[in-house]
Coordinates of C-alpha atoms in Angstrom, one line a residue:
M1 CA -7.8 -27.6 -18.6
A2 CA -9.0 -25.3 -15.8
E3 CA -10.9 -22.2 -16.4
I4 CA -11.8 -18.8 -14.9
K5 CA -15.4 -17.4 -15.4
A6 CA -16.3 -13.8 -15.3
V7 CA -19.7 -12.2 -15.6
P8 CA -20.5 -8.4 -15.3
L9 CA -23.7 -7.7 -13.4
G10 CA -22.9 -4.1 -14.3
A11 CA -20.3 -2.1 -16.3
G12 CA -20.3 -4.7 -19.1
Q13 CA -19.9 -2.6 -22.2
D14 CA -21.2 0.3 -20.1
V15 CA -20.0 2.8 -17.6
G16 CA -21.8 2.7 -14.3
R17 CA -22.9 0.3 -11.5
S18 CA -19.6 -1.6 -11.7
C19 CA -20.1 -5.2 -10.4
I20 CA -18.2 -8.2 -11.8
V21 CA -18.4 -11.7 -10.4
V22 CA -15.4 -13.9 -11.0
T23 CA -15.2 -17.7 -10.4
L24 CA -11.7 -18.7 -9.6
G25 CA -10.7 -22.2 -8.4
G26 CA -14.2 -22.8 -7.1
K27 CA -14.4 -19.4 -5.3
N28 CA -16.9 -16.7 -6.3
I29 CA -15.5 -13.1 -5.9
M30 CA -17.6 -10.0 -6.4
L31 CA -15.7 -7.0 -7.5
D32 CA -17.4 -3.7 -6.7
C33 CA -21.1 -3.1 -6.1
G34 CA -22.0 0.3 -7.7
M35 CA -25.0 2.2 -8.9
H36 CA -25.8 3.7 -12.3
M37 CA -26.2 7.5 -12.2
G38 CA -28.2 7.5 -15.5
Y39 CA -31.2 5.5 -14.2
Q40 CA -33.8 6.1 -11.5
D41 CA -35.6 2.7 -11.8
N42 CA -34.4 -0.7 -10.8
R43 CA -31.6 -0.5 -13.4
K44 CA -29.7 1.8 -11.1
F45 CA -28.4 -1.3 -9.2
P46 CA -26.6 -4.3 -10.6
D47 CA -28.8 -7.3 -11.6
F48 CA -28.2 -9.7 -8.8
T49 CA -30.6 -12.2 -10.2
Y50 CA -27.6 -13.6 -12.2
L51 CA -26.4 -15.0 -8.9
A52 CA -29.8 -16.4 -7.8
K53 CA -33.5 -15.5 -8.3
S54 CA -33.6 -14.0 -4.9
G55 CA -31.5 -13.4 -1.8
P56 CA -29.9 -14.0 0.6
Y57 CA -26.8 -14.1 -1.5
T58 CA -24.2 -15.1 1.1
P59 CA -24.0 -18.8 -0.1
Y60 CA -23.1 -17.6 -3.7
I61 CA -20.3 -15.2 -2.9
D62 CA -17.1 -16.0 -1.0
C63 CA -16.0 -12.3 -0.6
L64 CA -16.8 -8.8 -2.0
I65 CA -14.1 -6.3 -2.9
I66 CA -14.7 -2.6 -3.2
S67 CA -12.0 -0.8 -5.3
H68 CA -12.7 2.8 -4.2
F69 CA -15.4 5.2 -2.8
H70 CA -17.0 6.5 -6.0
L71 CA -20.7 5.7 -6.1
D72 CA -20.6 3.9 -9.4
H73 CA -18.4 1.4 -7.6
C74 CA -19.9 1.3 -4.1
G75 CA -23.3 2.9 -4.3
A76 CA -25.3 -0.4 -4.2
L77 CA -23.3 -1.9 -1.3
P78 CA -25.8 -1.2 1.5
Y79 CA -28.7 -2.4 -0.8
F80 CA -26.8 -5.7 -1.5
T81 CA -25.9 -6.4 2.1
E82 CA -28.8 -5.1 4.1
M83 CA -31.7 -5.5 1.7
C84 CA -30.6 -8.4 -0.5
G85 CA -29.0 -10.4 2.4
Y86 CA -25.3 -10.7 1.8
D87 CA -23.5 -11.3 5.1
G88 CA -20.0 -12.3 4.0
P89 CA -16.7 -10.5 4.2
I90 CA -16.2 -7.1 2.4
Y91 CA -12.7 -5.8 1.7
M92 CA -11.6 -2.2 1.0
T93 CA -8.7 0.1 1.9
H94 CA -8.8 2.2 5.1
P95 CA -9.5 5.5 3.2
T96 CA -12.3 3.9 1.3
K97 CA -13.9 2.6 4.4
A98 CA -13.7 6.1 6.0
I99 CA -15.1 8.1 3.1
C100 CA -17.6 5.6 1.6
P101 CA -20.3 6.0 4.2
I102 CA -20.2 9.8 4.0
L103 CA -20.8 9.8 0.2
L104 CA -23.5 7.1 0.6
E105 CA -25.3 9.1 3.1
D106 CA -25.2 12.3 1.0
F107 CA -26.6 10.4 -2.0
R108 CA -29.2 8.7 0.1
K109 CA -30.5 12.1 1.2
I110 CA -30.8 13.2 -2.4
Q111 CA -32.6 10.1 -3.5
V112 CA -35.0 9.8 -0.5
E113 CA -35.5 13.4 0.7
R114 CA -35.6 15.2 -2.6
K115 CA -36.8 12.5 -5.1
G116 CA -39.0 10.5 -2.7
D117 CA -37.4 7.0 -3.5
S118 CA -39.0 5.0 -0.7
H119 CA -37.2 1.8 -1.7
F120 CA -33.7 3.2 -1.1
F121 CA -31.5 2.1 1.7
T122 CA -31.6 3.9 5.1
S123 CA -28.9 5.5 7.2
Q124 CA -29.0 2.5 9.5
N125 CA -28.5 0.2 6.5
I126 CA -25.3 2.1 5.7
K127 CA -24.0 1.8 9.3
D128 CA -24.8 -1.9 9.5
C129 CA -23.2 -2.5 6.1
M130 CA -19.9 -0.8 7.1
K131 CA -19.6 -3.0 10.2
K132 CA -19.0 -5.9 7.8
V133 CA -16.1 -4.2 6.1
V134 CA -12.5 -5.6 6.7
P135 CA -10.0 -2.8 5.9
V136 CA -6.8 -3.8 4.1
N137 CA -3.4 -2.1 3.7
L138 CA -1.5 -1.8 0.4
H139 CA 0.7 -4.8 -0.4
Q140 CA -0.8 -6.7 2.6
V141 CA -1.6 -10.4 1.7
V142 CA -5.1 -11.1 3.1
Q143 CA -6.1 -14.7 3.6
V144 CA -9.8 -14.8 3.0
D145 CA -9.9 -18.5 3.7
D146 CA -7.6 -21.5 3.4
E147 CA -7.4 -21.1 -0.4
L148 CA -8.3 -17.6 -1.4
E149 CA -5.9 -14.7 -0.9
I150 CA -6.0 -11.0 -2.0
K151 CA -3.5 -8.2 -2.2
A152 CA -4.1 -4.5 -2.8
Y153 CA -1.9 -2.2 -5.0
Y154 CA -1.9 1.6 -5.4
A155 CA -4.3 2.7 -8.2
G156 CA -4.0 6.6 -8.1
H157 CA -7.4 7.9 -9.3
V158 CA -8.7 9.0 -5.9
I159 CA -7.3 8.7 -2.3
G160 CA -7.7 5.1 -1.2
A161 CA -8.3 3.6 -4.7
A162 CA -6.7 0.2 -5.1
M163 CA -6.2 -2.6 -7.6
F164 CA -6.6 -6.1 -6.3
H165 CA -4.7 -9.3 -7.1
C166 CA -6.7 -12.4 -6.2
R167 CA -5.2 -15.9 -6.1
V168 CA -6.5 -19.4 -5.5
G169 CA -3.7 -22.0 -5.8
D170 CA -1.7 -21.2 -9.0
Q171 CA -4.7 -19.4 -10.6
S172 CA -5.0 -15.6 -10.3
F173 CA -6.5 -12.4 -11.7
V174 CA -6.1 -8.7 -11.2
Y175 CA -9.0 -6.3 -11.0
T176 CA -8.0 -2.6 -11.5
G177 CA -11.2 -0.8 -10.5
D178 CA -10.5 2.8 -11.8
Y179 CA -6.9 3.8 -12.0
N180 CA -4.5 6.4 -13.4
M181 CA -1.1 5.7 -14.7
T182 CA -0.1 9.4 -14.7
P183 CA 0.8 11.2 -11.4
D184 CA -1.0 14.5 -10.7
R185 CA -0.7 17.4 -8.2
H186 CA -1.8 15.4 -5.2
L187 CA -1.7 11.7 -6.1
G188 CA 0.9 9.3 -7.4
A189 CA 0.6 7.0 -10.5
A190 CA -0.8 3.5 -10.3
W191 CA 1.7 0.7 -9.8
I192 CA 1.6 -3.1 -9.7
D193 CA 4.1 -6.0 -9.6
K194 CA 4.9 -8.0 -12.7
C195 CA 2.6 -10.6 -11.3
R196 CA 1.7 -12.3 -14.6
P197 CA -2.0 -13.1 -13.7
D198 CA -4.1 -15.5 -15.8
L199 CA -6.5 -12.6 -16.3
L200 CA -6.4 -8.8 -16.0
I201 CA -9.8 -7.2 -15.7
T202 CA -9.3 -3.5 -16.5
E203 CA -11.5 -0.5 -16.8
S204 CA -11.6 1.1 -20.3
T205 CA -13.4 4.4 -19.8
Y206 CA -11.0 6.1 -22.2
A207 CA -10.3 3.1 -24.4
T208 CA -9.7 5.2 -27.6
T209 CA -8.4 8.5 -26.0
I210 CA -4.8 9.6 -25.9
R211 CA -4.7 12.7 -23.8
D212 CA -2.4 15.6 -24.7
S213 CA 0.1 16.7 -22.1
K214 CA -1.2 17.6 -18.6
R215 CA 0.6 20.9 -18.8
C216 CA -1.4 21.9 -21.9
R217 CA -4.7 20.9 -20.3
E218 CA -3.9 23.0 -17.2
M219 CA -3.0 26.0 -19.3
D220 CA -6.2 25.7 -21.3
F221 CA -8.3 25.4 -18.2
L222 CA -6.8 28.5 -16.6
K223 CA -7.1 30.5 -19.8
K224 CA -10.8 29.7 -20.2
V225 CA -11.6 30.4 -16.5
H226 CA -9.7 33.7 -16.7
E227 CA -11.4 34.9 -19.9
T228 CA -14.8 34.2 -18.5
I229 CA -14.3 36.1 -15.2
L230 CA -12.7 39.0 -17.1
K231 CA -16.0 39.6 -19.0
G232 CA -18.0 39.3 -15.8
G233 CA -19.2 35.7 -16.3
K234 CA -19.6 32.9 -13.8
V235 CA -17.8 29.5 -14.1
L236 CA -19.5 26.3 -12.8
I237 CA -17.2 23.3 -12.4
P238 CA -19.1 20.1 -11.4
V239 CA -16.9 17.8 -9.5
F240 CA -17.0 14.8 -7.2
A241 CA -16.4 15.6 -3.5
L242 CA -12.9 14.1 -3.4
G243 CA -10.3 13.7 -6.1
R244 CA -10.4 16.1 -9.1
A245 CA -11.9 18.7 -6.9
Q246 CA -8.7 19.0 -4.9
E247 CA -6.6 18.7 -8.0
L248 CA -8.3 21.7 -9.7
C249 CA -8.4 23.7 -6.4
I250 CA -4.7 23.5 -6.0
L251 CA -4.3 24.6 -9.6
L252 CA -6.6 27.6 -9.3
E253 CA -5.2 28.6 -5.8
T254 CA -1.7 28.8 -7.3
F255 CA -2.9 30.8 -10.3
W256 CA -4.9 33.2 -8.2
D257 CA -1.8 33.8 -6.0
R258 CA 0.4 34.4 -9.0
M259 CA -2.1 36.7 -10.9
N260 CA -3.3 38.4 -7.7
I261 CA -7.0 37.8 -8.7
K262 CA -9.7 38.9 -6.2
V263 CA -12.7 37.1 -7.8
P264 CA -14.2 34.7 -5.3
I265 CA -13.8 30.9 -5.7
Y266 CA -16.4 28.7 -3.8
F267 CA -16.6 25.1 -2.9
S268 CA -19.7 23.1 -1.9
T269 CA -20.4 23.7 1.8
G270 CA -18.8 21.2 4.2
L271 CA -16.9 19.3 1.5
T272 CA -13.7 21.4 1.9
E273 CA -13.6 20.6 5.6
K274 CA -14.2 16.9 5.0
A275 CA -11.5 16.8 2.2
N276 CA -8.9 18.5 4.5
H277 CA -9.7 16.0 7.3
Y278 CA -9.3 12.9 5.1
Y279 CA -6.3 14.1 3.2
K280 CA -4.6 14.9 6.5
L281 CA -5.7 11.6 8.0
F282 CA -4.4 9.6 5.0
I283 CA -1.5 11.8 3.9
S284 CA 0.6 8.7 3.1
W285 CA -1.7 8.0 0.1
T286 CA -0.8 11.4 -1.5
N287 CA 2.3 12.0 -3.7
Q288 CA 5.7 12.9 -2.5
K289 CA 5.4 16.6 -2.9
I290 CA 2.3 16.8 -0.8
R291 CA 3.9 14.7 1.9
N292 CA 7.1 16.8 1.9
T293 CA 5.2 20.2 2.3
F294 CA 2.6 18.9 4.7
V295 CA 4.8 19.5 7.7
Q296 CA 5.2 23.2 6.8
R297 CA 1.7 23.9 5.5
N298 CA -1.4 22.0 4.4
L299 CA -1.8 22.5 0.7
F300 CA -5.6 21.8 1.2
D301 CA -6.0 24.9 3.5
F302 CA -6.9 27.2 0.6
K303 CA -6.9 31.0 1.3
H304 CA -8.7 31.9 -2.0
I305 CA -11.4 29.2 -1.9
K306 CA -14.4 29.6 0.5
A307 CA -17.4 27.6 1.4
F308 CA -20.4 28.2 -0.9
D309 CA -23.9 29.1 0.3
R310 CA -27.0 28.6 -1.9
S311 CA -27.9 32.3 -1.6
Y312 CA -24.8 33.1 -3.6
I313 CA -26.4 31.7 -6.7
E314 CA -28.2 35.0 -7.3
N315 CA -25.1 37.2 -6.6
P316 CA -24.1 39.5 -9.4
G317 CA -20.5 39.6 -10.8
P318 CA -18.0 36.9 -11.7
M319 CA -17.3 33.9 -9.5
V320 CA -16.0 30.3 -9.8
V321 CA -17.9 27.5 -8.1
F322 CA -16.9 23.9 -7.6
A323 CA -20.1 22.0 -6.9
T324 CA -21.1 18.4 -6.5
P325 CA -22.0 16.0 -8.0
G326 CA -19.8 15.8 -11.0
M327 CA -22.3 14.6 -13.7
L328 CA -25.0 17.3 -13.0
H329 CA -27.6 14.5 -12.3
A330 CA -28.7 16.0 -8.9
G331 CA -27.7 18.2 -6.0
L332 CA -26.1 21.6 -5.9
S333 CA -24.4 21.4 -9.2
L334 CA -27.7 20.8 -11.0
Q335 CA -29.4 23.6 -9.1
I336 CA -26.7 26.1 -10.0
F337 CA -26.7 24.9 -13.6
K338 CA -30.5 25.6 -13.9
K339 CA -29.9 29.2 -12.9
W340 CA -26.8 30.0 -14.9
A341 CA -27.4 28.0 -18.1
P342 CA -29.5 30.6 -19.9
D343 CA -26.7 33.2 -19.7
E344 CA -24.2 33.0 -22.6
N345 CA -21.6 35.0 -20.6
N346 CA -21.3 32.1 -18.2
M347 CA -19.2 28.9 -18.6
L348 CA -19.6 25.3 -17.7
I349 CA -16.4 23.3 -17.5
M350 CA -16.8 19.5 -17.3
P351 CA -13.6 18.0 -16.1
G352 CA -14.5 14.3 -16.1
Y353 CA -16.6 11.6 -17.7
C354 CA -20.4 11.7 -17.7
V355 CA -22.5 8.6 -17.9
V356 CA -25.2 8.3 -20.6
G357 CA -28.6 9.6 -19.2
T358 CA -27.2 12.3 -16.9
V359 CA -27.7 16.0 -17.5
G360 CA -23.9 16.3 -17.9
H361 CA -23.9 13.9 -20.8
K362 CA -26.8 15.6 -22.5
V363 CA -25.0 19.0 -22.3
L364 CA -21.8 17.5 -23.7
T365 CA -23.6 16.1 -26.6
G366 CA -24.8 19.6 -27.5
Q367 CA -28.5 19.6 -26.4
K368 CA -29.8 23.2 -26.2
K369 CA -33.0 22.3 -24.3
I370 CA -32.9 19.8 -21.5
E371 CA -36.1 18.5 -20.0
L372 CA -35.7 17.6 -16.3
D373 CA -39.4 16.8 -15.8
K374 CA -42.7 17.8 -17.4
K375 CA -42.5 21.2 -15.7
T376 CA -38.8 22.0 -16.0
V377 CA -37.0 22.7 -19.3
I378 CA -33.5 24.3 -19.2
D379 CA -32.4 26.5 -22.1
V380 CA -28.7 25.9 -22.5
N381 CA -26.9 29.1 -23.7
I382 CA -24.0 28.8 -21.4
S383 CA -20.6 28.1 -23.0
V384 CA -19.7 24.4 -22.5
E385 CA -16.1 23.1 -22.3
Y386 CA -15.0 19.6 -21.8
L387 CA -11.4 19.6 -20.4
S388 CA -10.5 16.1 -19.3
F389 CA -8.9 16.1 -15.9
S390 CA -10.4 12.7 -15.3
A391 CA -8.2 10.4 -13.1
H392 CA -8.8 7.4 -15.4
A393 CA -6.1 5.8 -17.5
D394 CA -6.3 6.7 -21.2
A395 CA -5.5 4.2 -23.9
S396 CA -1.8 4.5 -23.5
G397 CA -2.1 4.1 -19.8
I398 CA -4.1 0.9 -20.2
M399 CA -1.4 -0.5 -22.5
Q400 CA 1.2 0.5 -20.0
L401 CA -0.5 -1.4 -17.2
I402 CA -0.7 -4.5 -19.4
R403 CA 3.0 -4.3 -20.1
Q404 CA 3.7 -3.8 -16.4
C405 CA 1.8 -6.9 -15.1
E406 CA 2.1 -9.2 -18.2
P407 CA -1.3 -11.0 -18.0
K408 CA -2.1 -14.1 -20.0
N409 CA -5.6 -12.8 -20.8
V410 CA -7.3 -9.4 -20.7
M411 CA -10.9 -8.5 -20.0
L412 CA -12.3 -5.0 -20.6
V413 CA -15.1 -3.5 -18.4
H414 CA -16.4 0.0 -17.5
G415 CA -16.4 1.4 -21.0
E416 CA -18.4 1.9 -24.1
G417 CA -18.8 -1.2 -26.4
S418 CA -17.6 0.4 -29.6
K419 CA -14.5 1.8 -28.0
M420 CA -13.8 -1.5 -26.3
E421 CA -13.7 -3.2 -29.7
F422 CA -11.0 -0.9 -30.9
L423 CA -8.9 -1.4 -27.8
C424 CA -9.4 -5.1 -27.9
S425 CA -7.9 -5.4 -31.4
K426 CA -4.9 -3.3 -30.3
I427 CA -4.3 -5.5 -27.2
K428 CA -4.4 -8.7 -29.3
E429 CA -2.1 -7.2 -31.9
E430 CA 0.5 -5.8 -29.5
F431 CA 0.5 -8.4 -26.8
Q432 CA -0.6 -11.6 -28.6
V433 CA -3.1 -12.4 -25.8
Q434 CA -6.8 -13.1 -25.9
C435 CA -9.1 -10.1 -25.0
Y436 CA -12.7 -10.3 -23.7
M437 CA -15.4 -7.7 -23.5
P438 CA -18.6 -9.4 -22.2
A439 CA -21.8 -7.5 -21.9
N440 CA -23.9 -7.4 -18.7
G441 CA -25.1 -10.9 -17.9
E442 CA -22.7 -12.5 -20.5
T443 CA -20.2 -15.0 -19.0
A444 CA -16.6 -14.9 -20.3
V445 CA -14.9 -18.3 -20.0
I446 CA -11.1 -18.0 -19.8
P447 CA -9.2 -21.3 -20.2
V448 CA -6.2 -21.6 -17.8
Q449 CA -3.4 -24.0 -18.3
Q450 CA -3.3 -26.4 -15.3
K451 CA -0.1 -26.3 -13.3
I452 CA 1.3 -28.7 -10.7
T453 CA 3.6 -27.1 -8.2
V454 CA 6.1 -29.0 -6.1
N455 CA 6.5 -27.7 -2.6
I456 CA 9.7 -28.9 -1.0
A457 CA 10.5 -28.2 2.7
K458 CA 13.5 -25.9 3.0
D459 CA 15.3 -28.3 5.3
F460 CA 14.6 -31.2 2.9
L461 CA 16.7 -29.5 0.2
K462 CA 19.7 -28.8 2.3
R463 CA 22.8 -30.7 1.0
K464 CA 26.3 -31.3 2.1
T465 CA 29.0 -31.4 -0.5
A466 CA 31.4 -34.3 -0.7
K467 CA 34.1 -32.0 0.5
E468 CA 32.2 -31.4 3.8
H469 CA 31.9 -35.1 4.2
G470 CA 35.6 -35.6 3.5
E471 CA 34.8 -37.4 0.3
S472 CA 35.8 -36.7 -3.3
Q473 CA 33.5 -34.3 -5.1
S474 CA 31.1 -35.6 -7.7
K475 CA 29.0 -33.5 -10.1
R476 CA 27.1 -36.5 -11.4
H477 CA 25.6 -37.7 -8.2
R478 CA 24.2 -35.8 -5.2
T479 CA 22.0 -37.0 -2.3
I480 CA 19.1 -35.0 -0.9
K481 CA 19.5 -34.8 2.9
A482 CA 17.3 -33.5 5.6
N483 CA 18.7 -31.2 8.4
N484 CA 22.3 -32.0 7.1
E485 CA 21.9 -35.4 8.6
I486 CA 22.0 -38.9 7.0
P487 CA 20.1 -39.3 3.7
V488 CA 16.3 -39.7 3.9
D489 CA 13.7 -41.4 1.8
G490 CA 11.5 -38.9 0.0
M491 CA 8.2 -39.4 -1.7
L492 CA 6.1 -37.2 -4.1
L493 CA 2.5 -36.8 -2.8
M494 CA -0.3 -35.2 -4.8
K495 CA -3.3 -33.8 -3.1
N496 CA -5.9 -31.5 -4.8
M497 CA -3.4 -30.9 -7.6
D498 CA -0.8 -29.8 -5.1
L499 CA 2.4 -31.8 -5.4
K500 CA 4.9 -31.9 -2.6
I501 CA 7.9 -33.9 -1.5
I502 CA 7.6 -35.3 2.0
A503 CA 9.5 -37.9 4.1
K504 CA 8.7 -41.5 3.3
D505 CA 7.3 -42.4 6.8
Q506 CA 5.0 -39.3 6.7
A507 CA 3.7 -40.2 3.2
T508 CA 2.9 -43.8 4.1
Q509 CA 1.1 -42.5 7.3
E510 CA -1.0 -40.0 5.3
L511 CA -1.8 -42.6 2.6
G512 CA -2.6 -45.3 5.2
L513 CA 0.0 -47.7 3.7
E514 CA 2.5 -50.1 5.4
E515 CA 6.1 -49.7 4.5
H516 CA 7.5 -52.5 2.3
L517 CA 10.6 -53.3 0.2
L518 CA 10.8 -54.3 -3.5
R519 CA 13.5 -56.7 -4.5
F520 CA 14.8 -56.9 -8.1
T521 CA 16.4 -60.0 -9.7
S522 CA 18.5 -59.8 -12.8
S523 CA 20.5 -62.3 -14.8
I524 CA 24.0 -61.1 -15.6
K525 CA 26.3 -63.0 -17.9
I526 CA 29.7 -63.8 -16.5
P527 CA 32.4 -65.5 -18.6
S528 CA 33.0 -69.1 -17.4
S529 CA 36.6 -68.2 -16.7
E530 CA 35.5 -65.7 -14.0
T531 CA 34.5 -66.5 -10.5
V532 CA 32.0 -64.5 -8.4
E533 CA 34.9 -63.0 -6.5
E534 CA 36.5 -61.8 -9.8
F535 CA 33.1 -60.5 -10.9
F536 CA 32.9 -58.2 -7.9
R537 CA 36.4 -56.9 -8.5
N538 CA 35.8 -56.3 -12.2
L539 CA 32.5 -54.6 -11.5
K540 CA 34.2 -52.2 -9.2
T541 CA 36.8 -51.4 -11.8
D542 CA 34.2 -50.8 -14.5
L543 CA 32.1 -48.6 -12.3
S544 CA 35.1 -46.5 -11.4
E545 CA 35.9 -45.9 -15.1
R546 CA 32.2 -45.1 -15.9
F547 CA 31.6 -42.9 -12.9
K548 CA 34.9 -41.1 -12.4
G549 CA 35.1 -39.5 -9.0
C550 CA 32.6 -41.9 -7.4
S551 CA 33.6 -43.7 -4.3
I552 CA 33.1 -47.5 -4.8
E553 CA 33.9 -50.1 -2.2
R554 CA 32.9 -53.6 -1.2
L555 CA 31.6 -53.9 2.3
N556 CA 31.5 -57.7 2.4
E557 CA 31.0 -60.7 0.3
N558 CA 27.5 -59.6 -0.7
S559 CA 27.6 -55.8 -0.5
L560 CA 28.8 -52.9 -2.6
I561 CA 28.7 -49.1 -2.0
V562 CA 28.7 -46.7 -5.1
D563 CA 29.0 -43.2 -3.5
S564 CA 26.0 -43.3 -1.1
I565 CA 24.3 -46.1 -3.0
Y566 CA 24.2 -49.2 -0.9
L567 CA 23.6 -52.4 -3.0
K568 CA 23.1 -55.4 -0.9
L569 CA 23.3 -58.5 -3.0
R570 CA 20.8 -60.9 -1.5
E571 CA 21.4 -64.2 -3.5
V572 CA 24.0 -65.4 -5.9
E573 CA 23.3 -68.5 -8.0
E574 CA 25.6 -69.7 -10.6
R575 CA 24.5 -71.7 -13.7
Q576 CA 26.8 -73.3 -16.2
T577 CA 25.6 -73.2 -19.8
N578 CA 28.2 -74.3 -22.3
S579 CA 31.1 -71.8 -21.9
I580 CA 28.9 -69.1 -20.3
K581 CA 28.4 -68.8 -16.6
H582 CA 25.1 -67.0 -15.4
S583 CA 24.7 -65.4 -12.0
L584 CA 21.3 -64.6 -10.7
I585 CA 21.7 -61.7 -8.3
S586 CA 19.0 -59.9 -6.4
W587 CA 19.6 -56.6 -4.5
R588 CA 17.6 -53.9 -2.7
L589 CA 18.1 -50.2 -2.4
E590 CA 19.0 -49.1 1.1
D591 CA 19.3 -45.4 0.2
E592 CA 16.8 -43.3 -1.7
I593 CA 18.8 -42.8 -4.9
L594 CA 19.9 -45.3 -7.5
G595 CA 21.2 -43.5 -10.6
N596 CA 19.8 -44.7 -13.9
N597 CA 23.3 -45.3 -15.4
V598 CA 24.1 -47.7 -12.6
L599 CA 20.8 -49.5 -13.0
E600 CA 21.4 -49.8 -16.7
F601 CA 24.9 -51.1 -16.1
L602 CA 23.7 -53.8 -13.7
T603 CA 20.7 -54.8 -15.8
P604 CA 21.8 -54.8 -19.4
T605 CA 19.3 -55.2 -22.2
S606 CA 20.3 -58.7 -22.7
A607 CA 19.4 -59.5 -19.1
S608 CA 16.0 -60.7 -18.0
S609 CA 14.6 -58.7 -15.1
D610 CA 11.5 -59.2 -13.0
F611 CA 10.1 -58.5 -9.6
D612 CA 10.9 -61.1 -7.1

């Protein structure tokens, strides 16, 4: 029994620093290499010591796959490649490769320039890291080496996000990264083949959540924003640079147009331009509506949404501001929050998941005083609303994906342990498959039933019917022929659990054997009243009755043909015992097929057979 091993170096019963190492058919594949937004110490990166005590790590990993550009999935990549010494291949989609270094550089500036983290990676590290990346297209089968192949599928979530199907021989697994089974205003829904992998590794951020209708959430969002600005308050919406930001911008832009609202909407400086550039560059990754209207106008060229300047924080009057990052753990969104949080007329709308340890998570759990450091304490009087516009699959979406690809086993990552347990039980109950949820550093061992596949060359299986040969048709006996020519001898050859049919001469050459013939001798009882001549004649009659439709003829004194079976009788020796005459007859098979029924007829149980 073969097995697949999977160990999370991050995101095991936790959200953040996604990094899972899977051993499949002797290959080690690392899936994502993210950072944890809730930690500032060495826990912000995955624990690579599970691979080896120290780098370089290239001998331990055959390839690294990045599912999308969010920092909890790619934030540790330059650290792993340039500072820990991984020099192997890295795979991601084209949009991810384009956007990833921009977000990494923005975050590097925050960590180094504002927080003084001297052990962080440098700008040059990011550039050198991205040179190692091999971009892939959706549905493109990429041959990593002679045995390992990967294939990317559309995951929704953010532009460029992909699920990956990895295969070695007849063993395979699917890694989802983050995905969304519901289409939105600018992206389509995730989709994958019914590929029936041995293991599905799926995120479980919303393992116990069933969202209400998207329409209801949008109406609720617009209502709360409108009520706040009508009373003169300010609305802060922390978002990631690409993804939900564009979704909510399209929603507010449409509402502002319809209601003729003049209150300003701002977006973090520079990000609007970057978003427009990449959405235009990778328009094929958006949904059908965006693609259809893009020729007439770019939906991301907003007329009501302007670039934000830090000086606007002190401006009086209502406004709506989209600011990064999305979890209030640093940057402009945290700076604005510190200024606006004491005012009860203002509103904070959290549209996505917040990792434990971030300011966003503390606010959502109801803390009224948040200590950033020994000198800074924030009084939280601002109205706080959590309206999930997260692009993660909810519980029903996860179940939908499992139905779609029909895995033999499921493993949950990127979620909270207590919620995973609930979803695990539901998966086992509905799909009757084993479900795993290993913690960080814990290895899940998934048994896989060993399969042996037979590869038969296409021309080897070509057959000609009896009608094409001008012969009578037979359903009981057919001959495998190569290239529609004369019958050939075929042999089954097994190599590394791969079974294939090849020509006899090729097999003997590969195995280093000399070709030889086996001759069989049987004793057949013939009544003393029958001569050998009569025996041949009667044998032909009996065969004709037993195998109706077969062509049987005697070539000469010692040869018979039954269909394409050529029996050459080598020796005939008659013995007289009382009234029974015995004939010892040996034959050899000139063709590759001798039907069992014929063999049984020629060597009855009463006969003694041996190798001659």
